[in-house]
Amino acid sequence: HVQLVESGGGSAQAGGSLRLSCAFSGSTYNTNALGWFRRVPGEDRKEVATISEKGVRYADFVKGRFTISRDNAKHRLDLEMNSLQPEDTATYYCAAAPYFTYNPNLWDFWGQGIQVTVSS
């Protein structure tokens, strides 16, 4: 059984920073791939950053601004978000799967989501 609990969201001004954390538990197999995704109302969930057997991946719209990190000893996945822009406003989700997949809908386990709001 995999559990994912996000924390650290909130509000920021454009150009500011926020850090998201995800406490994960479950088998090593089911948490091999971990990632952050986001969704805005009316749109599909999008990959933001992932760590898996594919290495570290970033969506083009966050490259150079966001950093994903994983601490297996602490069972924690973090997302450092810098140079935030209003278009980063979304609900952010932590997700896990045995293997990386390009389709967000095929990731197996999800956190409850956490809101990030960036004002101009």
Short mmCIF file of the C-alpha atoms (twelve columns), coordinates in Angstrom:
data_MODEL
# 
_entry.id   MODEL 
# 
loop_
_atom_site.group_PDB 
_atom_site.id 
_atom_site.type_symbol 
_atom_site.label_atom_id 
_atom_site.label_alt_id 
_atom_site.label_comp_id 
_atom_site.label_asym_id 
_atom_site.label_seq_id 
_atom_site.Cartn_x 
_atom_site.Cartn_y 
_atom_site.Cartn_z 
_atom_site.pdbx_PDB_model_num 
ATOM 1   C CA . HIS A 1   0.000   0.000  0.000   1 
ATOM 2   C CA . VAL A 2   1.481   3.344  -1.073  1 
ATOM 3   C CA . GLN A 3   0.696   6.590  0.686   1 
ATOM 4   C CA . LEU A 4   1.691   10.007 -0.577  1 
ATOM 5   C CA . VAL A 5   1.158   13.153 1.482   1 
ATOM 6   C CA . GLU A 6   2.037   16.560 0.059   1 
ATOM 7   C CA . SER A 7   2.891   19.615 2.113   1 
ATOM 8   C CA . GLY A 8   4.334   23.064 1.651   1 
ATOM 9   C CA . GLY A 9   2.024   24.664 -0.896  1 
ATOM 10  C CA . GLY A 10  0.564   28.102 -0.539  1 
ATOM 11  C CA . SER A 11  0.894   31.527 -2.104  1 
ATOM 12  C CA . ALA A 12  3.802   33.446 -3.523  1 
ATOM 13  C CA . GLN A 13  4.457   36.577 -5.511  1 
ATOM 14  C CA . ALA A 14  5.762   36.338 -9.049  1 
ATOM 15  C CA . GLY A 15  9.500   35.798 -8.904  1 
ATOM 16  C CA . GLY A 16  9.261   34.158 -5.508  1 
ATOM 17  C CA . SER A 17  9.905   30.630 -4.330  1 
ATOM 18  C CA . LEU A 18  8.063   27.763 -2.706  1 
ATOM 19  C CA . ARG A 19  9.083   24.261 -1.718  1 
ATOM 20  C CA . LEU A 20  6.772   21.284 -1.926  1 
ATOM 21  C CA . SER A 21  7.409   18.070 -0.038  1 
ATOM 22  C CA . CYS A 22  5.873   14.647 -0.419  1 
ATOM 23  C CA . ALA A 23  6.170   12.043 2.323   1 
ATOM 24  C CA . PHE A 24  5.934   8.652  0.681   1 
ATOM 25  C CA . SER A 25  5.542   5.166  2.076   1 
ATOM 26  C CA . GLY A 26  5.155   1.783  0.474   1 
ATOM 27  C CA . SER A 27  7.252   -0.822 -1.211  1 
ATOM 28  C CA . THR A 28  10.453  0.033  -3.026  1 
ATOM 29  C CA . TYR A 29  8.945   -1.559 -6.134  1 
ATOM 30  C CA . ASN A 30  5.858   0.657  -6.156  1 
ATOM 31  C CA . THR A 31  7.818   3.837  -5.451  1 
ATOM 32  C CA . ASN A 32  10.582  3.301  -7.981  1 
ATOM 33  C CA . ALA A 33  9.239   6.183  -10.041 1 
ATOM 34  C CA . LEU A 34  8.221   9.356  -8.216  1 
ATOM 35  C CA . GLY A 35  7.080   12.600 -9.649  1 
ATOM 36  C CA . TRP A 36  5.282   15.903 -9.412  1 
ATOM 37  C CA . PHE A 37  2.381   16.738 -11.654 1 
ATOM 38  C CA . ARG A 38  0.044   19.688 -11.789 1 
ATOM 39  C CA . ARG A 39  -3.450  20.464 -12.986 1 
ATOM 40  C CA . VAL A 40  -5.393  23.628 -13.591 1 
ATOM 41  C CA . PRO A 41  -9.181  23.552 -13.888 1 
ATOM 42  C CA . GLY A 42  -10.324 22.488 -17.328 1 
ATOM 43  C CA . GLU A 43  -7.001  20.968 -18.315 1 
ATOM 44  C CA . ASP A 44  -5.392  17.561 -18.078 1 
ATOM 45  C CA . ARG A 45  -2.832  16.766 -15.432 1 
ATOM 46  C CA . LYS A 46  0.700   17.526 -16.682 1 
ATOM 47  C CA . GLU A 47  4.071   16.167 -15.728 1 
ATOM 48  C CA . VAL A 48  6.234   18.734 -13.945 1 
ATOM 49  C CA . ALA A 49  9.261   16.720 -12.836 1 
ATOM 50  C CA . THR A 50  9.972   13.045 -12.243 1 
ATOM 51  C CA . ILE A 51  12.698  10.782 -10.883 1 
ATOM 52  C CA . SER A 52  12.750  7.192  -12.085 1 
ATOM 53  C CA . GLU A 53  14.756  4.581  -13.978 1 
ATOM 54  C CA . LYS A 54  14.604  7.141  -16.826 1 
ATOM 55  C CA . GLY A 55  16.611  9.554  -14.704 1 
ATOM 56  C CA . VAL A 56  15.450  13.066 -13.832 1 
ATOM 57  C CA . ARG A 57  13.003  14.722 -16.194 1 
ATOM 58  C CA . TYR A 58  11.609  18.244 -16.232 1 
ATOM 59  C CA . ALA A 59  8.830   19.717 -18.283 1 
ATOM 60  C CA . ASP A 60  10.092  22.456 -20.583 1 
ATOM 61  C CA . PHE A 61  7.980   25.041 -18.799 1 
ATOM 62  C CA . VAL A 62  9.865   24.519 -15.496 1 
ATOM 63  C CA . LYS A 63  13.403  23.778 -16.680 1 
ATOM 64  C CA . GLY A 64  15.919  25.982 -14.966 1 
ATOM 65  C CA . ARG A 65  13.408  27.091 -12.343 1 
ATOM 66  C CA . PHE A 66  12.289  23.928 -10.515 1 
ATOM 67  C CA . THR A 67  14.432  21.242 -8.921  1 
ATOM 68  C CA . ILE A 68  13.212  17.807 -7.905  1 
ATOM 69  C CA . SER A 69  15.025  15.774 -5.272  1 
ATOM 70  C CA . ARG A 70  14.471  12.470 -3.559  1 
ATOM 71  C CA . ASP A 71  15.677  11.245 -0.168  1 
ATOM 72  C CA . ASN A 72  14.939  7.530  0.168   1 
ATOM 73  C CA . ALA A 73  16.219  7.368  3.752   1 
ATOM 74  C CA . LYS A 74  13.729  10.037 4.780   1 
ATOM 75  C CA . HIS A 75  11.042  8.820  2.358   1 
ATOM 76  C CA . ARG A 76  10.683  12.289 0.979   1 
ATOM 77  C CA . LEU A 77  10.304  13.812 -2.454  1 
ATOM 78  C CA . ASP A 78  10.802  17.572 -2.752  1 
ATOM 79  C CA . LEU A 79  10.163  20.141 -5.421  1 
ATOM 80  C CA . GLU A 80  12.019  23.433 -5.081  1 
ATOM 81  C CA . MET A 81  10.202  26.044 -7.162  1 
ATOM 82  C CA . ASN A 82  11.995  29.292 -7.960  1 
ATOM 83  C CA . SER A 83  11.183  32.227 -10.215 1 
ATOM 84  C CA . LEU A 84  7.520   31.402 -9.874  1 
ATOM 85  C CA . GLN A 85  5.122   32.849 -12.411 1 
ATOM 86  C CA . PRO A 86  1.341   33.273 -12.301 1 
ATOM 87  C CA . GLU A 87  1.036   30.481 -14.869 1 
ATOM 88  C CA . ASP A 88  2.524   28.105 -12.272 1 
ATOM 89  C CA . THR A 89  -0.712  28.438 -10.322 1 
ATOM 90  C CA . ALA A 90  -2.185  24.950 -10.110 1 
ATOM 91  C CA . THR A 91  -2.918  22.024 -7.876  1 
ATOM 92  C CA . TYR A 92  0.272   20.016 -7.538  1 
ATOM 93  C CA . TYR A 93  0.242   16.257 -7.031  1 
ATOM 94  C CA . CYS A 94  2.857   13.792 -5.898  1 
ATOM 95  C CA . ALA A 95  2.657   10.451 -7.702  1 
ATOM 96  C CA . ALA A 96  4.356   7.058  -7.641  1 
ATOM 97  C CA . ALA A 97  4.582   4.068  -9.927  1 
ATOM 98  C CA . PRO A 98  6.721   0.969  -10.390 1 
ATOM 99  C CA . TYR A 99  8.040   2.374  -13.665 1 
ATOM 100 C CA . PHE A 100 8.018   5.703  -15.432 1 
ATOM 101 C CA . THR A 101 5.305   6.276  -17.987 1 
ATOM 102 C CA . TYR A 102 4.739   9.305  -20.200 1 
ATOM 103 C CA . ASN A 103 0.993   9.228  -19.607 1 
ATOM 104 C CA . PRO A 104 0.135   10.819 -16.248 1 
ATOM 105 C CA . ASN A 105 -3.094  8.866  -16.143 1 
ATOM 106 C CA . LEU A 106 -1.140  5.609  -15.944 1 
ATOM 107 C CA . TRP A 107 0.731   6.486  -12.754 1 
ATOM 108 C CA . ASP A 108 -0.600  4.194  -10.044 1 
ATOM 109 C CA . PHE A 109 -0.600  6.178  -6.822  1 
ATOM 110 C CA . TRP A 110 -1.474  9.792  -6.076  1 
ATOM 111 C CA . GLY A 111 -1.435  12.213 -3.218  1 
ATOM 112 C CA . GLN A 112 -4.408  14.386 -2.428  1 
ATOM 113 C CA . GLY A 113 -2.941  17.427 -4.121  1 
ATOM 114 C CA . ILE A 114 -1.833  20.781 -2.796  1 
ATOM 115 C CA . GLN A 115 -2.617  24.252 -4.081  1 
ATOM 116 C CA . VAL A 116 0.037   26.660 -5.299  1 
ATOM 117 C CA . THR A 117 -1.061  30.192 -6.155  1 
ATOM 118 C CA . VAL A 118 1.267   32.755 -7.691  1 
ATOM 119 C CA . SER A 119 0.140   36.346 -7.960  1 
ATOM 120 C CA . SER A 120 1.545   38.986 -10.261 1 
# 
